Amino acid sequence: MIISQIYFERYWISSKSSSFNSWMIGLVIIITYFIQEFFLLQISVVNINQVVFMQVIATVMVFRNRVYKIWWPLLVLTPFFANLAEYLLGLLPLTNWWYWIVESIVFTSISLFLVKLHGCSKRARFFMAIASLGIIELITLAINRNYSLVSIAACTLGLFLIAVFEEQRVKVEQRNDEKIKLLQRESQRDDLTGLLNYRALDHEISKLANKNETNNILIGALNIDHFKTINDTYGHFVGNEVLNYFSTFLRKQIHTVFPQHGFVYRFGGEEFTIVVSNYSIKEVDKLLHQVERMLSGQPFKSKDGFKLSISFSCSITNHLKDESLDETLKRADKMLYLVKENGRGWINSDRYSDQKIENGTTSPLNMTSE
């Protein structure tokens, strides 16, 4: 029952963008909850001739990591529903209606206090809530003079076992969530360089586009110049070393100059993409010139002792409003193609095209070995 409500709740969260869907799922949660409570009442009456565990589902849900307001009114209404059902089944006289109000107010107040009590762990607060529910049910049994070994065991041992099983279920759920998040992170990373990939880029562009504080989004396409020559001359292992070196160097510079606003991605081969938000093309252009000068000033040295001067070609363009990511990337790719056709080793941007990189190279790489 708890698991079904958790899945309903998750689907409800995903439907928040549509008010109609949100209301419909909320209604399904409420109806399903009271159907579950009725079956729970029937099971407990048939098996132990006593109504127990009626507020367990609502209690579990309000103590979850994220508390949704719908569960508080359900927690308040549950004693009324349960006692009314007991009256209709002939188990309780109507004269005890005031018990219902007291029971609802007392347990809801205790739960509210424990939820807001941050001095102890959520696990301890949940066990205290379940213990409080057991005490209230024992008091109700005393008022109704309906004590029996089975009913006492249900209010004590039964509730304790439910709390233990729920704690174990939460641990399993948390482990599964962590595994899913890990798999999602891994699916968004390039295996060789550890950089984010196209899937992550698509997600990041959508997120940035929906942020009110995002002023503009810049996308840059980069290629390592003459990378095929490196692979053909020194082999793919050296090529992989170059890719790792370049990606680490570029990521460090982008993250340092544009903290929280700059990201580096790899699509495969020698193809890289950068995304910078809330900065101008001129600022990104300036940094990339600095990166080029730094790379040319400190040649890469492979594990086998080869020294390679690394340069790159780049294009920078604005991601336009209401434009798809693929459209922006295609434009950046066309701009990068112009760079390759005109000597490589320079930056082509929407506003600063045809600017040769200072101290850059447009000739094949100077490669020597020690």
mmCIF file of C-alpha atoms in Angstrom:
data_model
loop_
_atom_site.group_PDB
_atom_site.id
_atom_site.type_symbol
_atom_site.label_atom_id
_atom_site.label_comp_id
_atom_site.label_asym_id
_atom_site.label_seq_id
_atom_site.Cartn_x
_atom_site.Cartn_y
_atom_site.Cartn_z
ATOM 1 C CA MET A 1 0.000 0.000 0.000
ATOM 2 C CA ILE A 2 2.802 2.397 0.931
ATOM 3 C CA ILE A 3 4.741 1.591 -2.225
ATOM 4 C CA SER A 4 1.695 2.194 -4.427
ATOM 5 C CA GLN A 5 1.175 5.613 -2.841
ATOM 6 C CA ILE A 6 4.850 6.456 -3.349
ATOM 7 C CA TYR A 7 4.575 5.685 -7.075
ATOM 8 C CA PHE A 8 1.356 7.697 -7.335
ATOM 9 C CA GLU A 9 3.138 10.560 -5.598
ATOM 10 C CA ARG A 10 6.110 10.416 -7.988
ATOM 11 C CA TYR A 11 3.792 10.456 -10.975
ATOM 12 C CA TRP A 12 1.978 13.381 -9.379
ATOM 13 C CA ILE A 13 5.255 15.325 -9.169
ATOM 14 C CA SER A 14 5.972 14.708 -12.858
ATOM 15 C CA SER A 15 2.468 15.990 -13.747
ATOM 16 C CA LYS A 16 2.808 19.312 -11.918
ATOM 17 C CA SER A 17 3.221 21.184 -15.210
ATOM 18 C CA SER A 18 -0.413 20.439 -16.053
ATOM 19 C CA SER A 19 -2.943 21.646 -13.478
ATOM 20 C CA PHE A 20 -5.603 19.246 -14.792
ATOM 21 C CA ASN A 21 -3.301 16.221 -14.556
ATOM 22 C CA SER A 22 -2.152 17.356 -11.128
ATOM 23 C CA TRP A 23 -5.715 17.587 -9.829
ATOM 24 C CA MET A 24 -6.650 14.226 -11.337
ATOM 25 C CA ILE A 25 -3.633 12.439 -9.842
ATOM 26 C CA GLY A 26 -4.300 14.118 -6.492
ATOM 27 C CA LEU A 27 -7.881 12.811 -6.640
ATOM 28 C CA VAL A 28 -6.623 9.315 -7.519
ATOM 29 C CA ILE A 29 -4.264 9.415 -4.512
ATOM 30 C CA ILE A 30 -7.112 10.377 -2.167
ATOM 31 C CA ILE A 31 -9.552 7.775 -3.506
ATOM 32 C CA THR A 32 -6.893 5.056 -3.521
ATOM 33 C CA TYR A 33 -5.905 5.943 0.029
ATOM 34 C CA PHE A 34 -9.424 5.558 1.431
ATOM 35 C CA ILE A 35 -9.952 2.306 -0.507
ATOM 36 C CA GLN A 36 -6.705 1.035 1.040
ATOM 37 C CA GLU A 37 -7.871 2.144 4.490
ATOM 38 C CA PHE A 38 -11.203 0.347 4.048
ATOM 39 C CA PHE A 39 -9.481 -2.906 3.049
ATOM 40 C CA LEU A 40 -7.055 -2.520 5.947
ATOM 41 C CA LEU A 41 -9.991 -2.053 8.304
ATOM 42 C CA GLN A 42 -11.706 -5.149 6.932
ATOM 43 C CA ILE A 43 -8.557 -7.256 7.250
ATOM 44 C CA SER A 44 -7.902 -6.206 10.843
ATOM 45 C CA VAL A 45 -11.540 -6.695 11.902
ATOM 46 C CA VAL A 46 -11.733 -10.147 10.327
ATOM 47 C CA ASN A 47 -8.401 -11.335 11.718
ATOM 48 C CA ILE A 48 -8.176 -9.790 15.189
ATOM 49 C CA ASN A 49 -11.641 -8.290 15.681
ATOM 50 C CA GLN A 50 -9.989 -4.900 16.254
ATOM 51 C CA VAL A 51 -9.284 -1.919 14.009
ATOM 52 C CA VAL A 52 -5.549 -1.101 13.991
ATOM 53 C CA PHE A 53 -2.849 0.351 11.742
ATOM 54 C CA MET A 54 -5.302 2.825 10.199
ATOM 55 C CA GLN A 55 -2.968 5.852 10.251
ATOM 56 C CA VAL A 56 0.228 4.034 9.305
ATOM 57 C CA ILE A 57 0.186 4.891 5.573
ATOM 58 C CA ALA A 58 -0.442 8.607 6.128
ATOM 59 C CA THR A 59 2.182 8.673 8.908
ATOM 60 C CA VAL A 60 4.802 7.090 6.652
ATOM 61 C CA MET A 61 4.046 9.541 3.861
ATOM 62 C CA VAL A 62 4.356 12.686 6.001
ATOM 63 C CA PHE A 63 7.728 11.481 7.293
ATOM 64 C CA ARG A 64 9.172 10.882 3.827
ATOM 65 C CA ASN A 65 12.039 13.028 2.575
ATOM 66 C CA ARG A 66 9.661 15.400 0.849
ATOM 67 C CA VAL A 67 6.405 16.141 2.634
ATOM 68 C CA TYR A 68 3.407 16.916 0.464
ATOM 69 C CA LYS A 69 0.488 18.824 1.926
ATOM 70 C CA ILE A 70 -2.103 16.331 0.749
ATOM 71 C CA TRP A 71 -1.047 13.840 3.426
ATOM 72 C CA TRP A 72 -1.769 16.138 6.357
ATOM 73 C CA PRO A 73 -5.534 16.413 5.718
ATOM 74 C CA LEU A 74 -5.588 12.661 5.054
ATOM 75 C CA LEU A 75 -3.854 12.094 8.403
ATOM 76 C CA VAL A 76 -6.467 14.301 10.093
ATOM 77 C CA LEU A 77 -9.420 12.588 8.404
ATOM 78 C CA THR A 78 -8.285 8.986 8.919
ATOM 79 C CA PRO A 79 -9.587 8.589 12.530
ATOM 80 C CA PHE A 80 -12.986 9.965 11.443
ATOM 81 C CA PHE A 81 -13.107 7.553 8.516
ATOM 82 C CA ALA A 82 -11.997 4.569 10.615
ATOM 83 C CA ASN A 83 -14.357 5.235 13.528
ATOM 84 C CA LEU A 84 -17.282 5.963 11.231
ATOM 85 C CA ALA A 85 -16.640 2.643 9.500
ATOM 86 C CA GLU A 86 -16.507 0.926 12.902
ATOM 87 C CA TYR A 87 -19.858 2.523 13.801
ATOM 88 C CA LEU A 88 -21.440 1.370 10.529
ATOM 89 C CA LEU A 89 -20.076 -2.145 11.163
ATOM 90 C CA GLY A 90 -21.603 -2.084 14.643
ATOM 91 C CA LEU A 91 -18.251 -2.131 16.436
ATOM 92 C CA LEU A 92 -18.525 1.304 18.082
ATOM 93 C CA PRO A 93 -21.448 3.318 19.460
ATOM 94 C CA LEU A 94 -22.071 6.753 17.976
ATOM 95 C CA THR A 95 -21.838 8.252 21.483
ATOM 96 C CA ASN A 96 -18.034 7.958 21.250
ATOM 97 C CA TRP A 97 -17.817 10.474 18.390
ATOM 98 C CA TRP A 98 -15.791 12.875 20.539
ATOM 99 C CA TYR A 99 -13.011 10.255 20.716
ATOM 100 C CA TRP A 100 -12.568 10.682 16.990
ATOM 101 C CA ILE A 101 -11.892 14.385 17.288
ATOM 102 C CA VAL A 102 -9.509 13.996 20.216
ATOM 103 C CA GLU A 103 -7.623 11.146 18.543
ATOM 104 C CA SER A 104 -7.233 13.133 15.318
ATOM 105 C CA ILE A 105 -6.091 16.348 17.033
ATOM 106 C CA VAL A 106 -3.658 14.614 19.403
ATOM 107 C CA PHE A 107 -1.887 12.423 16.853
ATOM 108 C CA THR A 108 -1.760 15.092 14.147
ATOM 109 C CA SER A 109 -0.244 17.522 16.678
ATOM 110 C CA ILE A 110 2.357 14.951 17.735
ATOM 111 C CA SER A 111 3.254 14.204 14.096
ATOM 112 C CA LEU A 112 3.528 17.894 13.252
ATOM 113 C CA PHE A 113 5.802 18.457 16.242
ATOM 114 C CA LEU A 114 8.025 15.498 15.330
ATOM 115 C CA VAL A 115 8.288 16.510 11.667
ATOM 116 C CA LYS A 116 9.532 19.946 12.703
ATOM 117 C CA LEU A 117 11.797 18.565 15.440
ATOM 118 C CA HIS A 118 15.274 18.770 13.908
ATOM 119 C CA GLY A 119 17.230 17.879 17.020
ATOM 120 C CA CYS A 120 17.194 14.154 16.212
ATOM 121 C CA SER A 121 17.295 11.979 13.115
ATOM 122 C CA LYS A 122 14.322 11.399 10.875
ATOM 123 C CA ARG A 123 14.532 7.689 11.719
ATOM 124 C CA ALA A 124 14.152 8.418 15.455
ATOM 125 C CA ARG A 125 11.287 10.841 14.840
ATOM 126 C CA PHE A 126 9.481 8.291 12.681
ATOM 127 C CA PHE A 127 9.812 5.601 15.378
ATOM 128 C CA MET A 128 8.546 8.098 17.968
ATOM 129 C CA ALA A 129 5.514 8.829 15.789
ATOM 130 C CA ILE A 130 4.730 5.117 15.424
ATOM 131 C CA ALA A 131 5.187 4.656 19.183
ATOM 132 C CA SER A 132 2.791 7.576 19.804
ATOM 133 C CA LEU A 133 0.253 5.969 17.481
ATOM 134 C CA GLY A 134 0.532 2.721 19.467
ATOM 135 C CA ILE A 135 0.031 4.548 22.786
ATOM 136 C CA ILE A 136 -3.045 6.359 21.451
ATOM 137 C CA GLU A 137 -4.525 3.078 20.233
ATOM 138 C CA LEU A 138 -3.868 1.451 23.630
ATOM 139 C CA ILE A 139 -5.640 4.365 25.358
ATOM 140 C CA THR A 140 -8.561 3.993 22.946
ATOM 141 C CA LEU A 141 -8.735 0.287 23.769
ATOM 142 C CA ALA A 142 -8.823 1.158 27.485
ATOM 143 C CA ILE A 143 -11.612 3.707 26.991
ATOM 144 C CA ASN A 144 -13.651 1.191 25.005
ATOM 145 C CA ARG A 145 -12.721 -1.630 27.405
ATOM 146 C CA ASN A 146 -11.730 -3.802 24.498
ATOM 147 C CA TYR A 147 -8.424 -5.210 25.743
ATOM 148 C CA SER A 148 -7.204 -8.563 24.477
ATOM 149 C CA LEU A 149 -3.801 -10.154 24.017
ATOM 150 C CA VAL A 150 -4.113 -9.893 20.238
ATOM 151 C CA SER A 151 -5.212 -6.232 20.235
ATOM 152 C CA ILE A 152 -2.392 -5.255 22.616
ATOM 153 C CA ALA A 153 0.138 -7.149 20.488
ATOM 154 C CA ALA A 154 -1.156 -5.386 17.373
ATOM 155 C CA CYS A 155 -0.747 -1.950 18.978
ATOM 156 C CA THR A 156 2.759 -2.692 20.200
ATOM 157 C CA LEU A 157 4.619 -5.480 18.421
ATOM 158 C CA GLY A 158 2.633 -5.074 15.189
ATOM 159 C CA LEU A 159 3.351 -1.356 14.873
ATOM 160 C CA PHE A 160 7.003 -1.918 15.790
ATOM 161 C CA LEU A 161 7.408 -4.512 13.033
ATOM 162 C CA ILE A 162 5.760 -2.152 10.533
ATOM 163 C CA ALA A 163 8.207 0.595 11.532
ATOM 164 C CA VAL A 164 11.189 -1.767 11.130
ATOM 165 C CA PHE A 165 10.012 -3.032 7.720
ATOM 166 C CA GLU A 166 9.378 0.541 6.554
ATOM 167 C CA GLU A 167 12.863 1.591 7.656
ATOM 168 C CA GLN A 168 14.383 -1.262 5.648
ATOM 169 C CA ARG A 169 12.226 -0.368 2.643
ATOM 170 C CA VAL A 170 13.446 3.254 2.834
ATOM 171 C CA LYS A 171 17.079 2.074 2.908
ATOM 172 C CA VAL A 172 16.512 -0.095 -0.166
ATOM 173 C CA GLU A 173 14.760 2.792 -1.905
ATOM 174 C CA GLN A 174 17.636 5.158 -1.115
ATOM 175 C CA ARG A 175 20.220 2.657 -2.407
ATOM 176 C CA ASN A 176 18.232 2.204 -5.610
ATOM 177 C CA ASP A 177 17.894 5.982 -6.053
ATOM 178 C CA GLU A 178 21.648 6.372 -5.596
ATOM 179 C CA LYS A 179 22.304 3.657 -8.197
ATOM 180 C CA ILE A 180 19.917 5.328 -10.640
ATOM 181 C CA LYS A 181 21.578 8.722 -10.108
ATOM 182 C CA LEU A 182 25.003 7.133 -10.594
ATOM 183 C CA LEU A 183 23.876 5.492 -13.836
ATOM 184 C CA GLN A 184 22.405 8.792 -15.015
ATOM 185 C CA ARG A 185 25.651 10.613 -14.248
ATOM 186 C CA GLU A 186 27.679 7.914 -16.011
ATOM 187 C CA SER A 187 25.387 8.059 -19.049
ATOM 188 C CA GLN A 188 26.131 11.788 -19.312
ATOM 189 C CA ARG A 189 29.929 11.402 -19.174
ATOM 190 C CA ASP A 190 32.452 10.653 -21.885
ATOM 191 C CA ASP A 191 34.316 7.459 -20.971
ATOM 192 C CA LEU A 192 37.764 8.667 -22.061
ATOM 193 C CA THR A 193 37.956 12.260 -20.789
ATOM 194 C CA GLY A 194 35.239 12.322 -18.119
ATOM 195 C CA LEU A 195 33.690 15.352 -19.810
ATOM 196 C CA LEU A 196 29.947 15.739 -20.193
ATOM 197 C CA ASN A 197 28.439 14.409 -23.433
ATOM 198 C CA TYR A 198 25.647 15.432 -25.827
ATOM 199 C CA ARG A 199 22.904 14.091 -23.560
ATOM 200 C CA ALA A 200 24.143 16.297 -20.725
ATOM 201 C CA LEU A 201 24.462 19.266 -23.092
ATOM 202 C CA ASP A 202 20.845 18.948 -24.224
ATOM 203 C CA HIS A 203 19.725 18.835 -20.588
ATOM 204 C CA GLU A 204 21.874 21.837 -19.613
ATOM 205 C CA ILE A 205 20.645 24.009 -22.508
ATOM 206 C CA SER A 206 17.003 23.258 -21.593
ATOM 207 C CA LYS A 207 17.696 24.092 -17.960
ATOM 208 C CA LEU A 208 19.482 27.353 -18.789
ATOM 209 C CA ALA A 209 16.775 28.400 -21.256
ATOM 210 C CA ASN A 210 14.117 28.027 -18.539
ATOM 211 C CA LYS A 211 16.012 30.099 -15.963
ATOM 212 C CA ASN A 212 14.794 33.680 -15.591
ATOM 213 C CA GLU A 213 18.276 34.865 -14.578
ATOM 214 C CA THR A 214 19.876 33.562 -17.792
ATOM 215 C CA ASN A 215 20.723 36.556 -20.012
ATOM 216 C CA ASN A 216 22.306 34.757 -22.930
ATOM 217 C CA ILE A 217 23.734 31.368 -23.838
ATOM 218 C CA LEU A 218 26.893 31.002 -25.916
ATOM 219 C CA ILE A 219 27.913 27.774 -27.616
ATOM 220 C CA GLY A 220 31.420 27.171 -28.896
ATOM 221 C CA ALA A 221 32.532 24.313 -31.162
ATOM 222 C CA LEU A 222 36.219 23.329 -30.872
ATOM 223 C CA ASN A 223 38.432 20.932 -32.784
ATOM 224 C CA ILE A 224 42.036 20.020 -32.014
ATOM 225 C CA ASP A 225 43.998 20.960 -35.119
ATOM 226 C CA HIS A 226 45.521 18.136 -37.179
ATOM 227 C CA PHE A 227 44.453 15.483 -34.671
ATOM 228 C CA LYS A 228 44.431 12.830 -37.415
ATOM 229 C CA THR A 229 48.125 13.546 -37.981
ATOM 230 C CA ILE A 230 48.809 12.831 -34.307
ATOM 231 C CA ASN A 231 46.974 9.492 -34.455
ATOM 232 C CA ASP A 232 48.598 8.484 -37.732
ATOM 233 C CA THR A 233 52.099 9.463 -36.573
ATOM 234 C CA TYR A 234 52.134 8.398 -32.928
ATOM 235 C CA GLY A 235 49.181 6.033 -32.584
ATOM 236 C CA HIS A 236 45.870 6.168 -30.779
ATOM 237 C CA PHE A 237 47.364 5.873 -27.296
ATOM 238 C CA VAL A 238 49.220 9.150 -27.729
ATOM 239 C CA GLY A 239 46.075 10.563 -29.326
ATOM 240 C CA ASN A 240 44.111 9.630 -26.208
ATOM 241 C CA GLU A 241 46.758 11.300 -24.040
ATOM 242 C CA VAL A 242 46.354 14.483 -26.087
ATOM 243 C CA LEU A 243 42.579 14.356 -25.741
ATOM 244 C CA ASN A 244 42.830 13.938 -21.963
ATOM 245 C CA TYR A 245 45.413 16.694 -21.658
ATOM 246 C CA PHE A 246 43.424 19.140 -23.789
ATOM 247 C CA SER A 247 40.081 18.392 -22.101
ATOM 248 C CA THR A 248 41.562 18.789 -18.609
ATOM 249 C CA PHE A 249 43.311 22.027 -19.554
ATOM 250 C CA LEU A 250 40.246 23.514 -21.261
ATOM 251 C CA ARG A 251 37.841 22.484 -18.505
ATOM 252 C CA LYS A 252 40.074 24.036 -15.832
ATOM 253 C CA GLN A 253 40.278 27.356 -17.675
ATOM 254 C CA ILE A 254 36.545 27.512 -18.439
ATOM 255 C CA HIS A 255 35.538 26.624 -14.883
ATOM 256 C CA THR A 256 38.027 29.101 -13.401
ATOM 257 C CA VAL A 257 37.019 32.102 -15.511
ATOM 258 C CA PHE A 258 33.284 31.312 -15.733
ATOM 259 C CA PRO A 259 32.464 29.544 -12.434
ATOM 260 C CA GLN A 260 28.920 28.147 -12.340
ATOM 261 C CA HIS A 261 28.390 29.483 -15.873
ATOM 262 C CA GLY A 262 30.827 27.508 -18.025
ATOM 263 C CA PHE A 263 30.681 23.851 -19.128
ATOM 264 C CA VAL A 264 32.822 21.700 -21.420
ATOM 265 C CA TYR A 265 31.523 18.742 -23.443
ATOM 266 C CA ARG A 266 33.009 16.131 -25.759
ATOM 267 C CA PHE A 267 31.023 14.600 -28.610
ATOM 268 C CA GLY A 268 33.675 12.139 -29.737
ATOM 269 C CA GLY A 269 36.986 12.222 -31.550
ATOM 270 C CA GLU A 270 38.629 15.646 -31.344
ATOM 271 C CA GLU A 271 35.261 17.463 -31.182
ATOM 272 C CA PHE A 272 34.521 19.560 -28.103
ATOM 273 C CA THR A 273 31.779 22.017 -27.190
ATOM 274 C CA ILE A 274 31.679 24.752 -24.563
ATOM 275 C CA VAL A 275 28.580 26.433 -23.134
ATOM 276 C CA VAL A 276 28.854 29.747 -21.320
ATOM 277 C CA SER A 277 25.892 31.716 -19.979
ATOM 278 C CA ASN A 278 25.597 35.333 -18.755
ATOM 279 C CA TYR A 279 28.898 36.367 -20.376
ATOM 280 C CA SER A 280 29.566 38.142 -23.668
ATOM 281 C CA ILE A 281 31.125 36.639 -26.774
ATOM 282 C CA LYS A 282 33.995 39.089 -26.340
ATOM 283 C CA GLU A 283 34.800 37.655 -22.883
ATOM 284 C CA VAL A 284 34.675 34.051 -24.142
ATOM 285 C CA ASP A 285 36.718 35.006 -27.201
ATOM 286 C CA LYS A 286 39.355 36.601 -24.958
ATOM 287 C CA LEU A 287 39.650 33.496 -22.774
ATOM 288 C CA LEU A 288 40.009 31.157 -25.750
ATOM 289 C CA HIS A 289 42.825 33.337 -27.123
ATOM 290 C CA GLN A 290 44.536 33.018 -23.746
ATOM 291 C CA VAL A 291 44.064 29.249 -23.783
ATOM 292 C CA GLU A 292 45.610 29.058 -27.247
ATOM 293 C CA ARG A 293 48.631 31.105 -26.178
ATOM 294 C CA MET A 294 49.088 28.966 -23.044
ATOM 295 C CA LEU A 295 48.918 25.750 -25.056
ATOM 296 C CA SER A 296 51.438 26.989 -27.631
ATOM 297 C CA GLY A 297 53.735 28.159 -24.825
ATOM 298 C CA GLN A 298 53.889 24.788 -23.072
ATOM 299 C CA PRO A 299 54.051 21.875 -25.558
ATOM 300 C CA PHE A 300 52.427 18.614 -24.507
ATOM 301 C CA LYS A 301 54.819 15.809 -23.582
ATOM 302 C CA SER A 302 53.554 12.248 -23.992
ATOM 303 C CA LYS A 303 54.491 9.310 -21.751
ATOM 304 C CA ASP A 304 56.819 8.112 -24.498
ATOM 305 C CA GLY A 305 58.657 11.445 -24.559
ATOM 306 C CA PHE A 306 57.107 13.011 -27.653
ATOM 307 C CA LYS A 307 56.574 16.790 -27.576
ATOM 308 C CA LEU A 308 53.563 18.147 -29.453
ATOM 309 C CA SER A 309 52.448 21.741 -29.924
ATOM 310 C CA ILE A 310 48.681 21.720 -29.612
ATOM 311 C CA SER A 311 46.404 24.277 -31.220
ATOM 312 C CA PHE A 312 42.692 24.303 -31.857
ATOM 313 C CA SER A 313 40.095 25.850 -34.144
ATOM 314 C CA CYS A 314 36.900 27.284 -32.703
ATOM 315 C CA SER A 315 33.595 28.949 -33.500
ATOM 316 C CA ILE A 316 31.359 30.807 -31.034
ATOM 317 C CA THR A 317 27.705 31.614 -31.576
ATOM 318 C CA ASN A 318 24.642 32.679 -29.584
ATOM 319 C CA HIS A 319 21.939 30.153 -28.792
ATOM 320 C CA LEU A 320 18.906 32.096 -30.005
ATOM 321 C CA LYS A 321 15.569 32.181 -28.215
ATOM 322 C CA ASP A 322 13.107 29.516 -29.435
ATOM 323 C CA GLU A 323 15.960 27.819 -31.308
ATOM 324 C CA SER A 324 16.644 24.109 -30.873
ATOM 325 C CA LEU A 325 20.032 22.907 -29.669
ATOM 326 C CA ASP A 326 20.651 21.076 -32.959
ATOM 327 C CA GLU A 327 20.049 24.285 -34.948
ATOM 328 C CA THR A 328 22.610 26.173 -32.852
ATOM 329 C CA LEU A 329 25.126 23.344 -33.124
ATOM 330 C CA LYS A 330 24.695 23.161 -36.889
ATOM 331 C CA ARG A 331 25.409 26.888 -37.176
ATOM 332 C CA ALA A 332 28.470 26.564 -34.937
ATOM 333 C CA ASP A 333 29.625 23.604 -37.009
ATOM 334 C CA LYS A 334 29.322 25.589 -40.260
ATOM 335 C CA MET A 335 31.290 28.448 -38.698
ATOM 336 C CA LEU A 336 33.954 25.967 -37.565
ATOM 337 C CA TYR A 337 34.136 24.535 -41.081
ATOM 338 C CA LEU A 338 35.049 28.017 -42.351
ATOM 339 C CA VAL A 339 37.909 28.089 -39.842
ATOM 340 C CA LYS A 340 39.231 24.751 -41.108
ATOM 341 C CA GLU A 341 38.924 25.880 -44.708
ATOM 342 C CA ASN A 342 40.933 29.037 -43.966
ATOM 343 C CA GLY A 343 44.021 27.717 -42.247
ATOM 344 C CA ARG A 344 42.813 26.458 -38.829
ATOM 345 C CA GLY A 345 44.125 27.762 -35.514
ATOM 346 C CA TRP A 346 41.778 30.740 -35.190
ATOM 347 C CA ILE A 347 38.385 31.686 -33.736
ATOM 348 C CA ASN A 348 35.266 32.496 -35.727
ATOM 349 C CA SER A 349 32.449 34.163 -33.770
ATOM 350 C CA ASP A 350 29.185 35.949 -34.464
ATOM 351 C CA ARG A 351 30.781 39.330 -33.810
ATOM 352 C CA TYR A 352 34.530 38.698 -34.010
ATOM 353 C CA SER A 353 35.136 36.642 -37.139
ATOM 354 C CA ASP A 354 38.383 36.496 -39.056
ATOM 355 C CA GLN A 355 40.506 37.307 -35.993
ATOM 356 C CA LYS A 356 43.741 35.330 -36.190
ATOM 357 C CA ILE A 357 44.876 33.911 -32.885
ATOM 358 C CA GLU A 358 47.766 35.874 -31.524
ATOM 359 C CA ASN A 359 50.938 33.791 -31.625
ATOM 360 C CA GLY A 360 48.867 30.917 -33.003
ATOM 361 C CA THR A 361 49.781 28.630 -35.850
ATOM 362 C CA THR A 362 48.100 27.936 -39.151
ATOM 363 C CA SER A 363 50.713 25.433 -40.272
ATOM 364 C CA PRO A 364 50.890 21.719 -39.446
ATOM 365 C CA LEU A 365 51.945 20.798 -35.936
ATOM 366 C CA ASN A 366 55.613 20.985 -35.022
ATOM 367 C CA MET A 367 56.232 17.496 -33.590
ATOM 368 C CA THR A 368 59.554 16.314 -32.254
ATOM 369 C CA SER A 369 60.646 13.455 -30.021
ATOM 370 C CA GLU A 370 63.287 13.149 -27.413
#
